[in-house]
Amino acid sequence: MPQTRNQKDMKRALELVSSLEQADPELKRIYGGLCHSFPVMVLQSGLCQAVAFSADKASGEGPRARAHQKLLEHLGAILEVEGDLLAHLHEAPTTAYMHHTRRVLEAWVYFKRFAKSVLKVEAGGDDEGR
Amino acid sequence: MQTKAFFLQALTPVHPGTGQVSGSVIDLPVAREAATGFPLIPASSLKGVLRDGRADEAANKVFGSLEQMGELTLTDARLLLLPVRSYAGTFALITCPLVLQRWQRDAEALGLSSKLSQPSITGEEALAGSAIQYNNQVILEDIDLKVKGSSEALAKAISGLLFGKEEPDLMERLALVSNDVFSYFCQTGLEVIARVRLESASKTVASGALWYEEAIPAEAVFSSFALAKDAAHFAELHRRPYLQIGGEASVGRGLLRVLGGV
């Protein structure tokens, strides 16, 4: 019996978020904050700008860069894109881009929930959007 | 039965809330149609505001009471025009073939003779007014659409319904986009407002006290129909120059003016 998209998203989000449960507390805190703020950034600025923001932050060292790397990795997993996500988004036709945006918004409902219940990170942490 | 089409134009962002919804990344989203996901103002909100707490006999007759059904029927106010940020002309007012077809179908079903032209558009093209075109494109937030032609005839028809005359702003800003593009902006083009609760002593954000609310942007236009045995009841629609609908009234949300008279 095939599963609904919501069932698959929930399972995937739980696996991906739980993979950070034992991670460095600072990485966990920043990643959890991003789970809350990222979909809002997508709504306010568009998927490309939100991903470009994370790609920029992911380029350095330390827990903040690693949190953004994880976010990009998890976005790729949900969108089923291997390799450079930003390059893929740049080249996607408008219809595919609109579809990707809506997929991310749909799936990130679960990332938000699990950031709270699994990683114990509430919305409003001081690292959101940084 | 008499029928009247009327329209509501948002003067400030509108938040016809649904309470907390678990299926959205926004904590307090706006009400939407189940099948299309387009934002709407429920008829019950509209009716409550028009009645405004009156319980006299005349109001009971028009709006109903526990003993008797009201003589004025209102439909949900559906989104007709959505403002979207535009590279040229600041913002565009977008609509789509599905919205126009549904309005025309409903108007005919309710016995109205008013017509809206029904141009078609698909894919990444648009019919557009002069103010929002740049280099033969309409650039809406992060979506670029190719101008296929002018939206003038459609703008004239919608202007006639809303204002009874050609309204220059609408004539210049209207864009007819495909159903898919309209649907995309109905999800991603609304206002997202961050709200916080502060600790009263420290004036810092209380832990976990950040939430996001959604609002339909100012300039949006909604369409609704009123039905009544007696056409005199339609005067209730225009009793005040503006209405306040939906939540967040104390921070200025939900001010709308009533337009139209067909």
Short mmCIF file of C-alpha atoms in Angstrom, two decimals:
data_model
loop_
_atom_site.label_atom_id
_atom_site.label_comp_id
_atom_site.label_asym_id
_atom_site.label_seq_id
_atom_site.Cartn_x
_atom_site.Cartn_y
_atom_site.Cartn_z
CA MET A 1 0.00 0.00 0.00
CA PRO A 2 1.59 3.35 -1.02
CA GLN A 3 2.01 5.99 1.65
CA THR A 4 0.82 9.58 1.58
CA ARG A 5 3.36 12.35 0.99
CA ASN A 6 2.73 13.54 4.54
CA GLN A 7 3.57 10.14 5.97
CA LYS A 8 6.81 10.04 3.98
CA ASP A 9 7.72 13.62 4.96
CA MET A 10 7.09 12.93 8.61
CA LYS A 11 9.24 9.76 8.56
CA ARG A 12 12.08 11.44 6.66
CA ALA A 13 12.02 14.58 8.85
CA LEU A 14 12.08 12.46 12.01
CA GLU A 15 15.09 10.48 10.73
CA LEU A 16 16.99 13.60 9.67
CA VAL A 17 16.27 15.66 12.79
CA SER A 18 16.92 12.68 15.10
CA SER A 19 20.32 12.18 13.46
CA LEU A 20 21.38 15.35 15.34
CA GLU A 21 20.00 14.31 18.70
CA GLN A 22 23.43 13.32 20.03
CA ALA A 23 25.27 16.13 18.24
CA ASP A 24 27.20 18.96 19.84
CA PRO A 25 24.66 21.04 21.89
CA GLU A 26 25.59 24.27 20.11
CA LEU A 27 25.10 22.68 16.67
CA LYS A 28 21.79 21.23 17.84
CA ARG A 29 20.60 24.59 19.16
CA ILE A 30 21.49 26.48 15.98
CA TYR A 31 20.09 23.80 13.68
CA GLY A 32 16.85 23.67 15.72
CA GLY A 33 16.51 27.45 15.44
CA LEU A 34 16.97 27.20 11.67
CA CYS A 35 14.19 24.60 11.46
CA HIS A 36 11.84 27.28 12.86
CA SER A 37 13.10 30.24 10.86
CA PHE A 38 13.96 28.72 7.48
CA PRO A 39 10.39 28.29 6.13
CA VAL A 40 9.55 31.86 7.15
CA MET A 41 12.59 33.06 5.23
CA VAL A 42 11.36 31.06 2.21
CA LEU A 43 7.99 32.79 2.44
CA GLN A 44 9.48 36.24 2.90
CA SER A 45 12.39 36.11 0.46
CA GLY A 46 11.87 33.10 -1.81
CA LEU A 47 13.52 29.68 -1.85
CA CYS A 48 16.58 30.76 -3.85
CA GLN A 49 17.47 33.60 -1.48
CA ALA A 50 16.87 31.44 1.59
CA VAL A 51 19.11 28.66 0.24
CA ALA A 52 21.76 31.17 -0.89
CA PHE A 53 21.77 32.61 2.65
CA SER A 54 22.40 29.16 4.14
CA ALA A 55 24.99 28.28 1.51
CA ASP A 56 26.89 31.43 2.45
CA LYS A 57 26.75 30.61 6.18
CA ALA A 58 27.69 26.98 5.52
CA SER A 59 31.00 27.89 3.95
CA GLY A 60 32.87 28.60 7.21
CA GLU A 61 33.93 26.54 10.19
CA GLY A 62 32.31 25.84 13.57
CA PRO A 63 28.86 24.82 14.77
CA ARG A 64 26.99 27.57 12.92
CA ALA A 65 28.50 26.56 9.57
CA ARG A 66 27.80 22.90 10.33
CA ALA A 67 24.18 23.65 11.23
CA HIS A 68 23.71 25.35 7.87
CA GLN A 69 25.47 22.45 6.12
CA LYS A 70 23.01 20.05 7.77
CA LEU A 71 20.07 22.22 6.75
CA LEU A 72 21.23 22.21 3.10
CA GLU A 73 21.80 18.46 3.25
CA HIS A 74 18.29 17.90 4.61
CA LEU A 75 16.76 20.20 2.02
CA GLY A 76 18.47 18.14 -0.67
CA ALA A 77 17.09 14.95 0.86
CA ILE A 78 13.51 16.28 0.83
CA LEU A 79 13.79 17.68 -2.71
CA GLU A 80 15.66 14.57 -3.87
CA VAL A 81 18.49 16.69 -5.25
CA GLU A 82 22.01 15.34 -5.07
CA GLY A 83 24.99 17.69 -5.17
CA ASP A 84 24.82 21.46 -5.34
CA LEU A 85 21.28 22.47 -4.34
CA LEU A 86 21.77 26.14 -5.16
CA ALA A 87 22.98 25.33 -8.68
CA HIS A 88 20.03 22.99 -9.14
CA LEU A 89 17.60 25.74 -8.08
CA HIS A 90 19.25 28.27 -10.38
CA GLU A 91 18.71 26.00 -13.35
CA ALA A 92 15.22 24.74 -12.50
CA PRO A 93 12.39 25.90 -14.77
CA THR A 94 9.76 28.12 -13.11
CA THR A 95 7.25 25.29 -12.66
CA ALA A 96 9.83 23.07 -10.94
CA TYR A 97 10.97 26.00 -8.78
CA MET A 98 7.41 26.69 -7.63
CA HIS A 99 6.96 22.99 -6.90
CA HIS A 100 10.20 22.85 -4.87
CA THR A 101 9.12 25.88 -2.84
CA ARG A 102 5.80 24.31 -1.95
CA ARG A 103 7.41 20.94 -1.17
CA VAL A 104 9.81 22.60 1.28
CA LEU A 105 7.00 24.50 3.00
CA GLU A 106 4.96 21.33 3.32
CA ALA A 107 7.79 19.19 4.66
CA TRP A 108 9.18 21.85 7.02
CA VAL A 109 6.06 21.65 9.16
CA TYR A 110 7.58 18.40 10.48
CA PHE A 111 11.10 19.81 10.82
CA LYS A 112 9.63 22.56 13.03
CA ARG A 113 7.71 20.05 15.13
CA PHE A 114 10.68 17.72 15.62
CA ALA A 115 13.08 20.60 16.35
CA LYS A 116 10.82 21.25 19.32
CA SER A 117 9.99 17.71 20.42
CA VAL A 118 13.23 15.86 19.59
CA LEU A 119 15.91 18.57 19.87
CA LYS A 120 13.98 20.59 22.49
CA VAL A 121 14.60 23.87 20.64
CA GLU A 122 11.74 26.40 20.88
CA ALA A 123 10.97 29.08 18.30
CA GLY A 124 12.53 32.43 19.10
CA GLY A 125 16.04 31.26 19.90
CA ASP A 126 18.66 33.96 19.41
CA ASP A 127 20.19 32.15 16.46
CA GLU A 128 17.22 32.25 14.15
CA GLY A 129 17.97 33.81 10.82
CA ARG A 130 21.66 34.37 11.56
CA MET B 1 -35.02 36.52 -4.98
CA GLN B 2 -32.79 39.56 -5.72
CA THR B 3 -29.05 39.20 -6.19
CA LYS B 4 -26.21 41.69 -5.84
CA ALA B 5 -22.52 41.24 -6.50
CA PHE B 6 -20.28 43.31 -4.29
CA PHE B 7 -16.57 43.56 -3.59
CA LEU B 8 -14.32 44.29 -0.62
CA GLN B 9 -10.99 46.04 -0.98
CA ALA B 10 -8.44 45.62 1.82
CA LEU B 11 -7.19 48.98 3.09
CA THR B 12 -4.90 47.25 5.60
CA PRO B 13 -3.71 43.60 5.83
CA VAL B 14 -6.54 41.23 6.70
CA HIS B 15 -6.31 38.27 9.07
CA PRO B 16 -9.41 36.07 8.80
CA GLY B 17 -7.87 33.52 11.12
CA THR B 18 -8.62 29.87 11.63
CA GLY B 19 -6.93 29.44 14.99
CA GLN B 20 -3.75 27.39 15.25
CA VAL B 21 -3.27 24.97 12.38
CA SER B 22 -0.84 22.08 12.64
CA GLY B 23 -0.35 21.71 8.88
CA SER B 24 1.35 25.05 8.25
CA VAL B 25 4.78 26.49 8.96
CA ILE B 26 2.90 29.65 10.00
CA ASP B 27 1.51 29.50 13.52
CA LEU B 28 -1.62 31.56 12.79
CA PRO B 29 -2.56 31.17 9.11
CA VAL B 30 -5.48 32.81 7.30
CA ALA B 31 -8.65 30.98 6.26
CA ARG B 32 -8.41 29.30 2.85
CA GLU B 33 -10.69 27.44 0.49
CA ALA B 34 -10.19 23.69 0.88
CA ALA B 35 -9.98 22.83 -2.82
CA THR B 36 -7.89 25.73 -4.13
CA GLY B 37 -5.96 27.01 -1.11
CA PHE B 38 -6.95 30.57 -2.09
CA PRO B 39 -7.46 32.86 0.94
CA LEU B 40 -11.05 33.88 1.71
CA ILE B 41 -13.20 35.78 4.19
CA PRO B 42 -15.89 33.44 5.55
CA ALA B 43 -19.45 34.68 5.08
CA SER B 44 -20.02 34.26 8.82
CA SER B 45 -17.29 36.87 9.56
CA LEU B 46 -18.79 39.22 6.99
CA LYS B 47 -22.31 38.82 8.31
CA GLY B 48 -21.27 39.29 11.94
CA VAL B 49 -19.49 42.55 11.13
CA LEU B 50 -22.36 43.90 9.02
CA ARG B 51 -24.79 43.15 11.82
CA ASP B 52 -22.42 44.58 14.44
CA GLY B 53 -24.26 43.35 17.51
CA ARG B 54 -27.66 44.82 16.64
CA ALA B 55 -30.56 42.85 18.10
CA ASP B 56 -33.51 45.07 17.20
CA GLU B 57 -36.45 43.77 15.21
CA ALA B 58 -35.26 45.22 11.90
CA ALA B 59 -31.82 43.61 12.31
CA ASN B 60 -33.43 40.30 13.31
CA LYS B 61 -35.50 40.38 10.12
CA VAL B 62 -32.46 41.00 7.89
CA PHE B 63 -29.80 38.96 9.71
CA GLY B 64 -31.92 36.40 11.54
CA SER B 65 -32.61 35.42 15.13
CA LEU B 66 -32.94 32.22 17.13
CA GLU B 67 -36.57 32.01 15.99
CA GLN B 68 -36.22 32.91 12.35
CA MET B 69 -33.72 32.76 9.51
CA GLY B 70 -32.50 36.12 8.18
CA GLU B 71 -33.69 37.46 4.84
CA LEU B 72 -30.22 38.49 3.68
CA THR B 73 -27.87 35.72 2.51
CA LEU B 74 -24.17 36.32 1.95
CA THR B 75 -21.59 34.10 0.29
CA ASP B 76 -17.97 33.72 1.35
CA ALA B 77 -15.83 36.58 0.01
CA ARG B 78 -13.40 34.95 -2.43
CA LEU B 79 -10.11 36.42 -3.55
CA LEU B 80 -10.47 38.25 -6.87
CA LEU B 81 -7.25 40.31 -7.05
CA LEU B 82 -4.05 39.65 -5.11
CA PRO B 83 -1.37 42.36 -4.86
CA VAL B 84 2.13 41.01 -5.52
CA ARG B 85 5.43 42.91 -5.43
CA SER B 86 6.48 43.85 -8.94
CA TYR B 87 9.86 45.03 -10.26
CA ALA B 88 8.04 47.63 -12.34
CA GLY B 89 5.15 49.66 -10.93
CA THR B 90 5.75 48.67 -7.27
CA PHE B 91 3.01 46.06 -7.18
CA ALA B 92 0.73 44.20 -9.57
CA LEU B 93 -2.84 43.10 -8.95
CA ILE B 94 -2.99 39.53 -10.18
CA THR B 95 -5.90 37.25 -11.01
CA CYS B 96 -6.23 34.04 -13.03
CA PRO B 97 -8.66 32.27 -15.42
CA LEU B 98 -9.99 29.99 -12.66
CA VAL B 99 -10.99 32.95 -10.48
CA LEU B 100 -12.73 34.70 -13.40
CA GLN B 101 -14.52 31.54 -14.57
CA ARG B 102 -15.85 30.83 -11.09
CA TRP B 103 -17.09 34.41 -10.66
CA GLN B 104 -18.85 34.29 -14.04
CA ARG B 105 -20.39 30.87 -13.36
CA ASP B 106 -21.70 31.96 -9.96
CA ALA B 107 -23.02 35.28 -11.28
CA GLU B 108 -24.95 33.44 -14.02
CA ALA B 109 -26.25 30.82 -11.59
CA LEU B 110 -27.57 33.60 -9.34
CA GLY B 111 -29.25 35.37 -12.24
CA LEU B 112 -26.90 38.33 -12.73
CA SER B 113 -26.38 39.57 -16.27
CA SER B 114 -22.94 41.15 -15.59
CA LYS B 115 -20.14 39.68 -17.63
CA LEU B 116 -16.41 39.42 -17.06
CA SER B 117 -14.26 38.77 -20.11
CA GLN B 118 -12.59 35.37 -19.93
CA PRO B 119 -9.15 35.52 -21.55
CA SER B 120 -7.01 32.43 -21.18
CA ILE B 121 -3.40 32.27 -20.07
CA THR B 122 -1.14 29.33 -19.30
CA GLY B 123 2.46 28.61 -18.38
CA GLU B 124 4.86 31.43 -17.72
CA GLU B 125 3.02 34.13 -19.63
CA ALA B 126 0.81 37.03 -18.52
CA LEU B 127 -1.55 39.67 -19.83
CA ALA B 128 -0.40 42.88 -18.21
CA GLY B 129 -1.10 46.56 -17.70
CA SER B 130 1.41 49.20 -18.77
CA ALA B 131 2.82 50.11 -15.34
CA ILE B 132 4.03 46.63 -14.43
CA GLN B 133 5.86 45.72 -17.62
CA TYR B 134 9.63 45.79 -17.82
CA ASN B 135 11.47 44.70 -20.94
CA ASN B 136 8.40 42.75 -22.13
CA GLN B 137 8.26 40.90 -18.83
CA VAL B 138 6.25 41.04 -15.63
CA ILE B 139 8.64 40.40 -12.75
CA LEU B 140 6.67 39.32 -9.70
CA GLU B 141 8.72 38.64 -6.56
CA ASP B 142 10.94 35.76 -7.75
CA ILE B 143 8.89 34.73 -10.81
CA ASP B 144 9.45 36.25 -14.27
CA LEU B 145 6.56 36.06 -16.73
CA LYS B 146 6.59 36.92 -20.42
CA VAL B 147 4.03 39.52 -21.51
CA LYS B 148 1.69 37.88 -24.00
CA GLY B 149 -0.61 40.86 -24.42
CA SER B 150 -2.46 43.69 -22.74
CA SER B 151 -4.82 43.21 -19.82
CA GLU B 152 -6.75 46.36 -20.80
CA ALA B 153 -10.06 44.74 -21.79
CA LEU B 154 -10.16 42.66 -18.63
CA ALA B 155 -9.12 45.63 -16.46
CA LYS B 156 -11.93 47.67 -18.01
CA ALA B 157 -14.49 44.96 -17.19
CA ILE B 158 -13.26 44.52 -13.59
CA SER B 159 -13.01 48.30 -13.09
CA GLY B 160 -16.64 48.59 -14.23
CA LEU B 161 -17.77 46.01 -11.68
CA LEU B 162 -15.75 47.48 -8.82
CA PHE B 163 -15.91 51.21 -9.41
CA GLY B 164 -18.57 51.70 -12.10
CA LYS B 165 -15.91 53.41 -14.23
CA GLU B 166 -12.35 52.91 -15.45
CA GLU B 167 -10.01 53.12 -12.47
CA PRO B 168 -6.52 54.19 -13.67
CA ASP B 169 -4.65 52.28 -10.97
CA LEU B 170 -6.32 49.00 -11.82
CA MET B 171 -6.02 49.60 -15.57
CA GLU B 172 -2.24 49.96 -15.25
CA ARG B 173 -1.54 47.27 -12.66
CA LEU B 174 -3.71 44.31 -13.58
CA ALA B 175 -1.99 41.06 -14.57
CA LEU B 176 -3.74 37.89 -15.65
CA VAL B 177 -1.45 35.00 -14.73
CA SER B 178 -1.88 31.22 -15.05
CA ASN B 179 -3.82 29.31 -12.39
CA ASP B 180 -0.60 27.69 -11.16
CA VAL B 181 1.23 31.00 -10.74
CA PHE B 182 -1.78 32.51 -8.94
CA SER B 183 -1.92 29.48 -6.67
CA TYR B 184 1.82 29.80 -5.93
CA PHE B 185 1.45 33.44 -4.86
CA CYS B 186 -1.61 32.60 -2.76
CA GLN B 187 0.74 30.42 -0.72
CA THR B 188 3.97 32.42 -0.80
CA GLY B 189 2.83 35.99 -1.49
CA LEU B 190 0.92 36.76 1.71
CA GLU B 191 2.31 38.89 4.51
CA VAL B 192 4.12 37.02 7.27
CA ILE B 193 4.27 38.97 10.47
CA ALA B 194 6.51 38.02 13.41
CA ARG B 195 4.98 38.65 16.82
CA VAL B 196 6.67 38.34 20.19
CA ARG B 197 5.75 38.50 23.85
CA LEU B 198 8.18 40.42 26.04
CA GLU B 199 9.07 39.74 29.63
CA SER B 200 7.63 42.79 31.34
CA ALA B 201 10.61 43.35 33.65
CA SER B 202 13.50 42.85 31.23
CA LYS B 203 11.72 43.82 27.98
CA THR B 204 13.37 40.86 26.28
CA VAL B 205 11.54 38.17 24.29
CA ALA B 206 10.08 35.55 26.61
CA SER B 207 11.36 32.03 25.97
CA GLY B 208 9.41 30.37 23.16
CA ALA B 209 7.25 33.48 22.75
CA LEU B 210 7.85 34.15 19.07
CA TRP B 211 5.10 33.30 16.63
CA TYR B 212 4.28 34.07 13.02
CA GLU B 213 0.97 35.29 11.67
CA GLU B 214 -0.21 35.44 8.10
CA ALA B 215 -2.28 38.25 6.57
CA ILE B 216 -3.77 38.91 3.16
CA PRO B 217 -2.00 42.08 2.00
CA ALA B 218 -3.58 45.53 1.76
CA GLU B 219 -4.97 46.25 -1.75
CA ALA B 220 -6.35 42.70 -2.14
CA VAL B 221 -9.89 42.61 -3.57
CA PHE B 222 -12.51 40.00 -2.62
CA SER B 223 -15.78 39.20 -4.40
CA SER B 224 -19.00 38.15 -2.73
CA PHE B 225 -22.71 37.85 -3.54
CA ALA B 226 -25.72 38.92 -1.50
CA LEU B 227 -29.20 37.43 -1.96
CA ALA B 228 -32.42 38.83 -0.52
CA LYS B 229 -36.17 38.75 -1.04
CA ASP B 230 -36.23 42.50 -0.74
CA ALA B 231 -33.53 44.54 -2.55
CA ALA B 232 -33.80 47.18 0.20
CA HIS B 233 -31.79 44.84 2.43
CA PHE B 234 -28.72 45.44 0.24
CA ALA B 235 -28.45 48.87 1.87
CA GLU B 236 -26.96 47.01 4.86
CA LEU B 237 -23.83 46.36 2.77
CA HIS B 238 -23.11 50.07 2.46
CA ARG B 239 -24.26 51.27 5.87
CA ARG B 240 -20.73 52.28 6.87
CA PRO B 241 -17.80 53.54 4.77
CA TYR B 242 -15.54 50.70 5.88
CA LEU B 243 -15.71 47.43 7.80
CA GLN B 244 -13.28 45.76 10.18
CA ILE B 245 -13.10 42.03 9.53
CA GLY B 246 -10.96 39.30 11.07
CA GLY B 247 -8.46 39.29 13.90
CA GLU B 248 -5.81 41.72 15.13
CA ALA B 249 -8.17 44.71 14.98
CA SER B 250 -6.23 46.59 17.65
CA VAL B 251 -3.13 46.63 15.45
CA GLY B 252 -5.05 47.94 12.46
CA ARG B 253 -5.70 44.73 10.56
CA GLY B 254 -8.82 44.03 8.58
CA LEU B 255 -10.03 47.43 7.42
CA LEU B 256 -11.92 47.00 4.15
CA ARG B 257 -14.11 49.22 2.00
CA VAL B 258 -17.15 47.90 0.17
CA LEU B 259 -17.12 48.42 -3.58
CA GLY B 260 -19.42 47.71 -6.44
CA GLY B 261 -23.07 47.64 -7.09
CA VAL B 262 -24.16 45.22 -9.78
#
